[in-house]
């Protein structure tokens, strides 16, 4: 049986990737970090189907041990401190988790078995203050946050291990992808969660930062499929994954409130507390390479994504959760 190790399995993407790999017949080993209380909500339904074992991107020997113990064919490195604002309040921790952590995983593979195929969760945040529109694999990076800088480090390290050691190491440059499992601090889920509470009379106002920021939003379930497709290629490479369509935070609000028959202008307020020291104003992916080389394309569009998230939050809050 093929074994895949997934770091960050408790996160949004980790949970969808674990589900996807199970459908492909893998034994899935999810890496979890020790905590005083378990927070495995996103993978609760998979607990009996996957193996969970302890490891931390801060701890080199834990990564070596996991690769020795499970002898994986593939390793997907999804773990990171992934919230951009936190990268300003905790820049060193973000650099350690999101940047140097990639070096620890790559070194663990190189030391134990350099034939293990590796996927790195790179980000469109690397494009930051964009140098061209839309952004593709060759667009120069201009990160605008400690998070973006750490991701650039992880990306180039992945490229370097591929070129220096001949490792099958691919970097997926993924644009924003969301789902009902998205963390509540990210803008999409913050909006859909608030829409549900406002509709049910549990909240009146939603405070947001920059409503004009534009993102290329897709569905996480589609994007984990692209990760796997990259790892199956004969040669490792870098791929931009997105939808090629951009919307503003305002447009997201408009659609989300309209889904429950409300007008966002009656409920959304701007609050400078949610503005960032440096903003990434607009991101939009050119997915030509992914569609032509991988044969990948997204299945859920913007409206479908917003509706799915609103409906899930309305359903959850209606149950009292
Ligand atoms: P997420 O929901 O924030 O999940 C992050 C995961 O990383 C969690 O499982 C977390 O574990 C784990 N983690 C954090 N620090 C760790 C450490 N020191 N050791 C081991 N595990 C650690 O993120 P996501 O949205 O699923 O994103 C997955 C990856 O893709 C991340 O690397 C993110 O930066 C990148 N990415 C995301 C997007 C997007 O739009 N979602 C776009 C581009 C790239 P706990 O549960 O213990 O906290
Ligand atoms: O949802 P966000 O926090 O996502 P952001 O910063 O784009 O980062 C996400 O996508 C990256 C891929 O490009 C990932 F690498 C990263 O890990 C993460 O998943 O913010 C999106 C936009 C920003 O421009 C932000 O300024 O929404 C704007 N925004 C406006 N009001 C807000 C808010 N963002 C948040 N989180 N909260 C607000 O109240």
Short mmCIF file of C-alpha atoms and ligand atoms in Angstrom, two decimals:
data_model
loop_
_atom_site.label_atom_id
_atom_site.label_comp_id
_atom_site.label_asym_id
_atom_site.label_seq_id
_atom_site.Cartn_x
_atom_site.Cartn_y
_atom_site.Cartn_z
CA UNK A 1 0.00 0.00 0.00
CA UNK A 2 1.28 3.50 -0.89
CA UNK A 3 1.94 5.66 2.16
CA UNK A 4 1.70 9.45 2.20
CA UNK A 5 2.72 11.63 5.14
CA UNK A 6 0.75 14.88 5.49
CA UNK A 7 1.98 17.64 7.78
CA UNK A 8 -0.73 20.13 8.78
CA UNK A 9 -3.37 17.38 8.61
CA UNK A 10 -5.54 19.16 11.22
CA UNK A 11 -5.76 22.26 9.00
CA UNK A 12 -8.22 23.07 6.23
CA UNK A 13 -6.15 21.65 3.36
CA UNK A 14 -4.80 18.74 5.38
CA UNK A 15 -8.30 17.46 6.05
CA UNK A 16 -9.33 17.65 2.38
CA UNK A 17 -6.04 16.13 1.20
CA UNK A 18 -6.35 13.22 3.66
CA UNK A 19 -9.87 12.53 2.35
CA UNK A 20 -8.65 12.69 -1.24
CA UNK A 21 -5.66 10.40 -0.67
CA UNK A 22 -7.91 7.82 1.00
CA UNK A 23 -10.04 7.71 -2.16
CA UNK A 24 -6.82 6.97 -4.08
CA UNK A 25 -6.02 4.01 -1.82
CA UNK A 26 -3.20 5.52 0.24
CA UNK A 27 -2.32 4.80 3.82
CA UNK A 28 -2.40 8.37 5.19
CA UNK A 29 -0.14 9.33 8.08
CA UNK A 30 -1.12 12.70 9.51
CA UNK A 31 1.43 14.65 11.54
CA UNK A 32 -0.01 16.34 14.62
CA UNK A 33 1.74 18.48 17.16
CA UNK A 34 1.43 17.86 20.85
CA UNK A 35 -1.07 20.12 22.55
CA UNK A 36 -2.64 20.19 26.01
CA UNK A 37 -6.04 19.62 24.39
CA UNK A 38 -6.79 17.95 21.05
CA UNK A 39 -8.30 20.11 18.31
CA UNK A 40 -9.05 17.60 15.57
CA UNK A 41 -12.54 18.83 14.48
CA UNK A 42 -11.66 18.88 10.78
CA UNK A 43 -10.46 15.26 10.78
CA UNK A 44 -12.83 13.79 13.37
CA UNK A 45 -14.68 11.90 10.61
CA UNK A 46 -11.36 10.40 9.41
CA UNK A 47 -9.95 9.32 12.78
CA UNK A 48 -10.52 5.61 12.17
CA UNK A 49 -9.21 5.76 8.60
CA UNK A 50 -5.88 7.55 8.98
CA UNK A 51 -2.88 7.17 11.27
CA UNK A 52 -1.99 10.14 13.44
CA UNK A 53 1.50 10.50 14.86
CA UNK A 54 3.34 13.28 16.67
CA UNK A 55 5.79 15.57 14.95
CA UNK A 56 6.63 19.25 14.81
CA UNK A 57 8.27 21.40 12.16
CA UNK A 58 10.43 22.81 14.95
CA UNK A 59 11.81 19.38 15.81
CA UNK A 60 14.15 17.86 13.24
CA UNK A 61 14.41 14.44 14.86
CA UNK A 62 10.62 14.01 14.99
CA UNK A 63 10.52 14.42 11.20
CA UNK A 64 13.38 11.98 10.65
CA UNK A 65 11.66 9.46 12.92
CA UNK A 66 8.36 9.70 11.01
CA UNK A 67 10.01 9.08 7.64
CA UNK A 68 12.02 6.14 9.01
CA UNK A 69 8.97 4.64 10.71
CA UNK A 70 6.39 4.91 7.89
CA UNK A 71 8.63 4.73 4.76
CA UNK A 72 6.35 7.03 2.71
CA UNK A 73 6.34 7.33 -1.06
CA UNK A 74 5.11 10.92 -0.80
CA UNK A 75 5.24 13.71 1.76
CA UNK A 76 2.97 16.77 1.59
CA UNK A 77 4.21 19.68 3.70
CA UNK A 78 1.09 21.71 4.49
CA UNK A 79 2.02 22.76 8.03
CA UNK A 80 2.67 26.45 8.58
CA UNK A 81 1.75 29.50 10.60
CA UNK A 82 -0.61 30.53 7.81
CA UNK A 83 -2.34 33.73 9.02
CA UNK A 84 -0.73 36.81 7.48
CA UNK A 85 -1.50 39.33 10.32
CA UNK A 86 0.05 36.98 12.92
CA UNK A 87 3.24 37.03 10.89
CA UNK A 88 3.72 40.68 11.90
CA UNK A 89 3.03 40.06 15.60
CA UNK A 90 5.11 36.82 15.62
CA UNK A 91 7.64 37.18 12.80
CA UNK A 92 10.31 34.91 14.29
CA UNK A 93 7.87 32.10 15.00
CA UNK A 94 6.43 32.47 11.49
CA UNK A 95 9.91 32.31 9.99
CA UNK A 96 10.65 29.15 11.99
CA UNK A 97 7.39 27.33 11.18
CA UNK A 98 6.71 28.54 7.66
CA UNK A 99 10.28 29.06 6.40
CA UNK A 100 12.95 27.06 8.27
CA UNK A 101 10.43 24.26 8.87
CA UNK A 102 10.62 23.48 5.15
CA UNK A 103 14.39 23.03 5.48
CA UNK A 104 13.86 20.57 8.32
CA UNK A 105 11.41 18.49 6.27
CA UNK A 106 13.61 18.51 3.17
CA UNK A 107 16.68 17.58 5.22
CA UNK A 108 14.79 14.74 6.89
CA UNK A 109 13.85 13.36 3.46
CA UNK A 110 17.38 13.80 2.10
CA UNK A 111 18.90 12.01 5.10
CA UNK A 112 16.45 9.09 5.27
CA UNK A 113 15.33 8.51 1.68
CA UNK A 114 15.81 11.18 -1.02
CA UNK A 115 13.43 9.26 -3.29
CA UNK A 116 10.40 10.34 -1.24
CA UNK A 117 8.33 12.66 -3.41
CA UNK A 118 7.79 16.06 -1.77
CA UNK A 119 5.08 18.72 -2.11
CA UNK A 120 5.58 22.21 -0.67
CA UNK A 121 2.57 24.43 0.07
CA UNK A 122 3.77 27.69 -1.45
CA UNK A 123 1.57 30.74 -1.70
CA UNK A 124 0.43 33.55 -3.98
CA UNK A 125 1.40 35.84 -1.07
CA UNK A 126 4.93 35.50 -2.50
CA UNK A 127 3.80 37.76 -5.38
CA UNK A 128 2.74 40.45 -2.87
CA UNK A 129 3.15 43.80 -4.58
CA UNK A 130 2.53 42.21 -7.92
CA UNK A 131 4.98 42.72 -10.79
CA UNK A 132 2.53 41.60 -13.48
CA UNK A 133 -1.16 40.68 -13.83
CA UNK A 134 -2.09 37.86 -13.79
CA UNK A 135 0.71 36.08 -11.93
CA UNK A 136 2.36 32.95 -13.32
CA UNK A 137 5.25 30.64 -12.35
CA UNK A 138 7.87 33.05 -13.76
CA UNK A 139 6.45 36.25 -12.23
CA UNK A 140 9.06 37.77 -9.87
CA UNK A 141 8.22 37.63 -6.16
CA UNK A 142 7.72 40.76 -4.03
CA UNK A 143 6.44 39.53 -0.63
CA UNK A 144 4.71 42.08 1.60
CA UNK A 145 4.65 40.30 4.99
CA UNK A 146 6.92 38.12 7.11
CA UNK A 147 4.63 35.26 6.06
CA UNK A 148 5.25 35.99 2.38
CA UNK A 149 9.00 36.20 2.99
CA UNK A 150 9.00 32.86 4.83
CA UNK A 151 7.07 31.24 1.96
CA UNK A 152 9.62 32.57 -0.57
CA UNK A 153 12.35 30.90 1.50
CA UNK A 154 10.45 27.59 1.50
CA UNK A 155 9.77 27.85 -2.22
CA UNK A 156 13.38 28.47 -3.24
CA UNK A 157 14.61 25.79 -0.88
CA UNK A 158 12.28 23.32 -2.59
CA UNK A 159 13.60 24.38 -6.01
CA UNK A 160 17.17 24.08 -4.74
CA UNK A 161 16.75 20.59 -3.30
CA UNK A 162 15.25 19.55 -6.64
CA UNK A 163 18.12 21.04 -8.63
CA UNK A 164 20.98 20.19 -6.22
CA UNK A 165 20.04 16.68 -5.12
CA UNK A 166 17.71 15.58 -7.91
CA UNK A 167 14.86 15.22 -5.44
CA UNK A 168 11.27 15.02 -6.69
CA UNK A 169 10.29 18.25 -4.92
CA UNK A 170 7.38 20.31 -6.28
CA UNK A 171 6.11 23.69 -5.19
CA UNK A 172 2.42 24.51 -5.57
CA UNK A 173 1.93 28.28 -5.70
CA UNK A 174 -1.65 28.30 -4.52
CA UNK A 175 -3.94 31.31 -4.59
CA UNK A 176 -6.48 31.75 -1.79
CA UNK A 177 -8.69 28.72 -1.34
CA UNK A 178 -11.53 28.46 1.07
CA UNK A 179 -14.23 26.10 2.31
CA UNK A 180 -16.62 25.58 5.20
CA UNK A 181 -13.51 24.31 7.06
CA UNK A 182 -11.58 27.58 6.63
CA UNK A 183 -10.28 29.11 9.87
CA UNK A 184 -12.61 31.76 11.31
CA UNK A 185 -10.04 34.58 11.18
CA UNK A 186 -9.63 34.52 7.38
CA UNK A 187 -11.85 37.07 5.68
CA UNK A 188 -14.13 34.70 3.74
CA UNK A 189 -15.05 32.54 6.73
CA UNK A 190 -15.24 35.59 9.00
CA UNK A 191 -17.87 36.96 6.61
CA UNK A 192 -19.89 33.75 6.14
CA UNK A 193 -19.88 33.00 9.86
CA UNK A 194 -21.11 36.55 10.58
CA UNK A 195 -23.76 36.34 7.84
CA UNK A 196 -25.18 33.24 9.51
CA UNK A 197 -25.21 34.82 12.97
CA UNK A 198 -26.76 38.05 11.66
CA UNK A 199 -29.45 36.11 9.81
CA UNK A 200 -30.27 34.17 12.98
CA UNK A 201 -30.38 37.34 15.10
CA UNK A 202 -27.23 36.50 17.08
CA UNK A 203 -25.13 39.42 15.73
CA UNK A 204 -25.82 42.84 14.23
CA UNK A 205 -22.58 44.24 12.78
CA UNK A 206 -19.51 42.79 11.08
CA UNK A 207 -16.25 44.74 11.32
CA UNK A 208 -13.77 44.32 8.47
CA UNK A 209 -10.59 45.97 7.21
CA UNK A 210 -9.83 46.73 3.55
CA UNK A 211 -12.99 46.03 1.53
CA UNK A 212 -11.26 46.84 -1.77
CA UNK A 213 -8.64 44.09 -1.54
CA UNK A 214 -9.07 41.59 -4.39
CA UNK A 215 -8.31 37.91 -4.35
CA UNK A 216 -8.54 34.92 -6.69
CA UNK A 217 -10.68 32.69 -4.44
CA UNK A 218 -11.17 28.98 -5.14
CA UNK A 219 -12.39 25.87 -3.32
CA UNK A 220 -9.89 23.94 -1.16
CA UNK A 221 -11.36 20.59 -2.26
CA UNK A 222 -10.36 21.37 -5.86
CA UNK A 223 -6.87 22.52 -4.89
CA UNK A 224 -5.78 19.40 -2.99
CA UNK A 225 -6.40 17.44 -6.18
CA UNK A 226 -3.86 19.69 -7.91
CA UNK A 227 -1.29 18.96 -5.16
CA UNK A 228 -1.58 15.24 -5.78
CA UNK A 229 -1.44 15.67 -9.58
CA UNK A 230 1.86 17.56 -9.26
CA UNK A 231 3.39 14.78 -7.20
CA UNK A 232 2.35 12.14 -9.78
CA UNK A 233 4.21 13.88 -12.65
CA UNK A 234 7.38 12.16 -13.94
CA UNK A 235 9.34 15.38 -13.22
CA UNK A 236 8.84 17.67 -10.25
CA UNK A 237 8.09 21.32 -11.04
CA UNK A 238 6.34 24.49 -9.83
CA UNK A 239 2.71 25.25 -10.64
CA UNK A 240 0.36 28.19 -10.07
CA UNK A 241 -3.06 27.02 -8.90
CA UNK A 242 -6.02 29.42 -8.90
CA UNK A 243 -9.20 30.18 -10.82
CA UNK A 244 -7.97 33.11 -12.93
CA UNK A 245 -10.89 35.22 -11.67
CA UNK A 246 -10.59 37.98 -9.09
CA UNK A 247 -13.20 39.46 -6.73
CA UNK A 248 -13.04 42.09 -3.99
CA UNK A 249 -13.86 41.60 -0.31
CA UNK A 250 -16.85 43.88 -0.98
CA UNK A 251 -18.10 41.57 -3.73
CA UNK A 252 -17.68 38.60 -1.40
CA UNK A 253 -19.81 40.40 1.20
CA UNK A 254 -22.41 41.32 -1.40
CA UNK A 255 -22.87 37.72 -2.52
CA UNK A 256 -22.73 36.24 0.99
CA UNK A 257 -25.34 38.57 2.52
CA UNK A 258 -27.57 38.31 -0.56
CA UNK A 259 -27.58 34.52 -0.14
CA UNK A 260 -29.69 34.98 3.00
CA UNK A 261 -31.69 37.93 1.65
CA UNK A 262 -29.71 40.71 3.36
CA UNK A 263 -27.86 43.81 2.11
CA UNK A 264 -24.25 43.88 3.32
CA UNK A 265 -24.32 47.70 3.48
CA UNK A 266 -26.72 47.46 6.42
CA UNK A 267 -24.32 45.32 8.46
CA UNK A 268 -20.67 45.77 7.42
CA UNK A 269 -18.52 48.44 9.07
CA UNK A 270 -14.87 49.16 8.45
CA UNK A 271 -12.48 49.11 11.39
CA UNK A 272 -8.85 50.28 11.10
CA UNK A 273 -7.88 47.53 13.56
CA UNK A 274 -8.12 45.08 10.65
CA UNK A 275 -5.89 47.03 8.28
CA UNK A 276 -2.38 45.64 7.73
CA UNK A 277 1.03 47.36 7.91
CA UNK A 278 1.40 46.51 4.21
CA UNK A 279 -1.44 45.28 2.01
CA UNK A 280 -1.46 42.90 -0.93
CA UNK A 281 -4.04 44.75 -3.01
CA UNK A 282 -4.86 42.24 -5.72
CA UNK A 283 -3.90 38.72 -6.67
CA UNK A 284 -4.96 36.76 -9.74
CA UNK A 285 -3.48 33.51 -11.03
CA UNK A 286 -2.59 32.53 -14.58
CA UNK A 287 -3.28 28.80 -14.51
CA UNK A 288 -2.25 28.00 -18.08
CA UNK A 289 0.56 25.65 -16.98
CA UNK A 290 -1.64 23.74 -14.53
CA UNK A 291 -4.38 23.26 -17.10
CA UNK A 292 -2.09 22.26 -19.96
CA UNK A 293 0.57 20.19 -18.15
CA UNK A 294 -1.38 18.75 -15.22
CA UNK A 295 -4.79 18.69 -16.88
CA UNK A 296 -6.20 20.32 -13.73
CA UNK A 297 -9.01 22.84 -13.57
CA UNK A 298 -11.20 24.12 -10.73
CA UNK A 299 -14.77 22.82 -10.52
CA UNK A 300 -16.30 25.25 -8.00
CA UNK A 301 -16.64 28.90 -9.07
CA UNK A 302 -16.85 32.03 -6.91
CA UNK A 303 -20.63 32.04 -6.47
CA UNK A 304 -20.68 28.32 -5.76
CA UNK A 305 -17.97 28.75 -3.14
CA UNK A 306 -19.67 31.65 -1.33
CA UNK A 307 -23.02 29.87 -1.31
CA UNK A 308 -21.46 26.64 -0.02
CA UNK A 309 -19.78 28.49 2.85
CA UNK A 310 -22.83 30.55 3.81
CA UNK A 311 -25.11 27.53 3.73
CA UNK A 312 -22.74 25.51 5.91
CA UNK A 313 -22.46 28.29 8.51
CA UNK A 314 -26.22 28.87 8.58
CA UNK A 315 -26.74 25.16 9.09
CA UNK A 316 -24.11 24.99 11.85
CA UNK A 317 -25.44 28.00 13.75
CA UNK A 318 -29.02 26.79 13.36
CA UNK A 319 -27.94 23.63 15.21
CA UNK A 320 -26.57 25.89 17.95
CA UNK A 321 -22.85 25.15 17.30
P1 LIG B 1 -4.29 26.03 8.28
O1 LIG B 1 -5.73 25.66 8.26
O2 LIG B 1 -3.85 27.22 9.07
O3 LIG B 1 -3.47 24.75 8.81
C1 LIG B 1 -2.13 24.85 9.21
C2 LIG B 1 -1.69 23.50 9.75
O4 LIG B 1 -0.30 23.60 10.13
C3 LIG B 1 -2.44 23.02 10.98
O5 LIG B 1 -2.66 21.63 10.88
C4 LIG B 1 -1.44 23.29 12.11
O6 LIG B 1 -1.60 22.44 13.22
C5 LIG B 1 -0.15 22.98 11.39
N1 LIG B 1 1.05 23.52 12.06
C6 LIG B 1 1.30 24.80 12.37
N2 LIG B 1 2.50 24.90 12.94
C7 LIG B 1 3.03 23.65 13.00
C8 LIG B 1 4.24 23.11 13.49
N3 LIG B 1 5.18 23.86 14.06
N4 LIG B 1 4.45 21.77 13.38
C9 LIG B 1 3.50 20.97 12.84
N5 LIG B 1 2.33 21.43 12.37
C10 LIG B 1 2.09 22.76 12.45
O7 LIG B 1 -3.74 26.25 6.80
P2 LIG B 1 -4.40 25.80 5.39
O8 LIG B 1 -5.29 26.88 4.92
O9 LIG B 1 -4.86 24.41 5.49
O10 LIG B 1 -3.11 25.88 4.45
C11 LIG B 1 -2.24 24.75 4.30
C12 LIG B 1 -0.88 25.23 3.81
O11 LIG B 1 -1.04 25.90 2.57
C13 LIG B 1 -0.18 26.23 4.73
O12 LIG B 1 1.20 26.00 4.61
C14 LIG B 1 -0.53 27.58 4.13
O13 LIG B 1 0.45 28.54 4.46
C15 LIG B 1 -0.52 27.22 2.65
N6 LIG B 1 -1.37 28.03 1.79
C16 LIG B 1 -2.69 28.19 2.07
C17 LIG B 1 -3.50 28.90 1.21
C18 LIG B 1 -4.97 29.10 1.48
O14 LIG B 1 -5.58 29.98 0.85
N7 LIG B 1 -5.58 28.30 2.35
C19 LIG B 1 -2.95 29.47 0.04
C20 LIG B 1 -1.60 29.25 -0.23
C21 LIG B 1 -0.81 28.52 0.64
P3 LIG B 1 -2.52 22.84 14.52
O15 LIG B 1 -3.90 22.34 14.17
O16 LIG B 1 -1.86 22.08 15.59
O17 LIG B 1 -2.45 24.32 14.66
O1 LIG B 2 -8.46 36.04 4.20
P1 LIG B 2 -7.18 36.74 4.40
O2 LIG B 2 -6.71 36.89 5.80
O3 LIG B 2 -6.13 35.97 3.48
P2 LIG B 2 -4.69 36.40 2.90
O4 LIG B 2 -4.03 37.42 3.72
O5 LIG B 2 -4.88 36.68 1.46
O6 LIG B 2 -3.86 35.04 3.10
C1 LIG B 2 -4.43 33.78 2.80
O7 LIG B 2 -4.16 33.47 1.45
C2 LIG B 2 -2.77 33.30 1.14
C3 LIG B 2 -2.68 32.99 -0.36
O8 LIG B 2 -2.55 34.18 -1.07
C4 LIG B 2 -2.23 32.17 1.97
F1 LIG B 2 -0.93 31.93 1.65
C5 LIG B 2 -2.37 32.53 3.44
O9 LIG B 2 -1.90 31.42 4.24
C6 LIG B 2 -3.83 32.74 3.74
O10 LIG B 2 -4.51 31.52 3.60
O11 LIG B 2 -7.26 38.21 3.77
C7 LIG B 2 -7.65 38.41 2.42
C8 LIG B 2 -7.83 39.91 2.18
C9 LIG B 2 -6.63 40.76 2.63
O12 LIG B 2 -6.34 41.70 1.64
C10 LIG B 2 -7.14 41.47 3.86
O13 LIG B 2 -6.57 42.76 4.10
O14 LIG B 2 -8.94 40.36 2.94
C11 LIG B 2 -8.61 41.60 3.53
N1 LIG B 2 -9.46 41.80 4.72
C12 LIG B 2 -10.34 42.83 4.87
N2 LIG B 2 -10.91 42.76 6.08
C13 LIG B 2 -9.46 41.06 5.84
C14 LIG B 2 -10.38 41.67 6.70
N3 LIG B 2 -8.77 39.94 6.18
C15 LIG B 2 -9.02 39.41 7.40
N4 LIG B 2 -8.37 38.27 7.75
N5 LIG B 2 -9.90 39.98 8.29
C16 LIG B 2 -10.61 41.11 7.98
O15 LIG B 2 -11.38 41.62 8.80
#
